[in-house]
Tab-separated table of C-alpha atoms in Angstrom:
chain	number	residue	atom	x	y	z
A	1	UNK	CA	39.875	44.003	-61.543
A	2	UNK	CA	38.016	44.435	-64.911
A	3	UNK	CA	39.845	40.320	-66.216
A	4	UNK	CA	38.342	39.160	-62.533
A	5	UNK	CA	35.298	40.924	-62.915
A	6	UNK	CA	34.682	39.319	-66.818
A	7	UNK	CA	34.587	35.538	-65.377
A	8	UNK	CA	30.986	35.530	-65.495
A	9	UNK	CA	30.731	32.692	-63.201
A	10	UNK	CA	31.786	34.927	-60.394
A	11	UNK	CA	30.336	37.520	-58.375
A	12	UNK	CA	31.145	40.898	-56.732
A	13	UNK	CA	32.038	39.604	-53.459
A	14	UNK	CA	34.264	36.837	-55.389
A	15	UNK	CA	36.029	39.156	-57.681
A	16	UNK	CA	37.142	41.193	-54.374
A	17	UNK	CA	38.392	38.723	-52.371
A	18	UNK	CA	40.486	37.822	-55.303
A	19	UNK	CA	41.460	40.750	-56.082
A	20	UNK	CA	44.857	43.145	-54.618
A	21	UNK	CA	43.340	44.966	-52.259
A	22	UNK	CA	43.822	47.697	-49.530
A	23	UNK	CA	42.392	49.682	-47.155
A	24	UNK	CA	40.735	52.893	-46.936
A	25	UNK	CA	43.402	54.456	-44.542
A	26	UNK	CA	46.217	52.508	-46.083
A	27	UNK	CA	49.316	55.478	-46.540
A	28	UNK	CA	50.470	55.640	-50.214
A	29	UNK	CA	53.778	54.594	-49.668
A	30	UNK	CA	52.198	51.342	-48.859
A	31	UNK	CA	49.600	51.730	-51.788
A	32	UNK	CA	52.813	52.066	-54.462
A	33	UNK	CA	54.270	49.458	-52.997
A	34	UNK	CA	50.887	47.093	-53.466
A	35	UNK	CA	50.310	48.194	-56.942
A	36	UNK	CA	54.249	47.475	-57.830
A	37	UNK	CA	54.581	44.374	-57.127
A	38	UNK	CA	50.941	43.482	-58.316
A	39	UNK	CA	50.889	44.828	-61.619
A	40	UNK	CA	47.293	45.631	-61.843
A	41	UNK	CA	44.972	47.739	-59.996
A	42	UNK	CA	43.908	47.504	-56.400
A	43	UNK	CA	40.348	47.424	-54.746
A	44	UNK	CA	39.889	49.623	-51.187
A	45	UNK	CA	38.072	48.552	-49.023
A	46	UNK	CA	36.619	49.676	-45.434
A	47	UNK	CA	37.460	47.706	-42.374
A	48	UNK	CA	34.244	45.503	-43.016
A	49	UNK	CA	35.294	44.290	-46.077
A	50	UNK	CA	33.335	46.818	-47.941
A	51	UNK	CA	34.197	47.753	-51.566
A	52	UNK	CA	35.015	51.047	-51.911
A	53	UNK	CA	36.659	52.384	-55.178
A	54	UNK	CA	39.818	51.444	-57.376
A	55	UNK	CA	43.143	53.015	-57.204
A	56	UNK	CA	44.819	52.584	-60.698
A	57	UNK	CA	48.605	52.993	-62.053
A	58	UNK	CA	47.561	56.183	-63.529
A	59	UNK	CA	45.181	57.864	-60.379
A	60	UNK	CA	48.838	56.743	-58.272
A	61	UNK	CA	51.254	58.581	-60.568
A	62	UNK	CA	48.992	62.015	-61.026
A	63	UNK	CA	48.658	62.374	-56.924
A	64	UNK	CA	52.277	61.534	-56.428
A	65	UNK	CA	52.813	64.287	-59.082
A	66	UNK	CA	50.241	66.302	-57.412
A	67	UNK	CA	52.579	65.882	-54.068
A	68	UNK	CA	55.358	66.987	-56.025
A	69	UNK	CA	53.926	70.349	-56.704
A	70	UNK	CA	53.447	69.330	-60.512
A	71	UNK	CA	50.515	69.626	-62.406
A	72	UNK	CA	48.870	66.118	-61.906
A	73	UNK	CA	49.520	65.241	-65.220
A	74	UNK	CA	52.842	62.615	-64.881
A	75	UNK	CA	55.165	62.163	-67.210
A	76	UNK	CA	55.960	58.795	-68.574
């Protein structure tokens, strides 16, 4: 989000509807599977739209670990 975000020409709204994004209630199968294949981070948003937060690479791997029964820190 951060490269979208630095076009200074754009603004919020723009940078969202360009970025990856899914929603709120999205499962996290479905959330690995969007931040695979995009490479970067992804946006949530609610069902208006709405910006919500940012799920990164890194937030991903620590709750799968979590899951797992490790210690949220995942191993690379």
């Amino acid at each position: 989000l951060l490269p979208l975000a630095q076009k200074r020409e754009k603004n919020f709204n723009d940078v969202i509807k360009e970025a990856n994004t899914v929603s709120a209630d999205t499962i996290m199968r479905d959330v690995y599977s969007e931040l695979r294949n995009a490479e970067k981070d992804v946006a949530v948003i609610d069902e208006n739209g709405r910006f919500l937060g940012v799920i990164t690479h890194s937030v991903l791997l620590m709750t799968l670990d979590e899951r797992k029964g490790g210690d949220g820190i995942a191993e690379s």
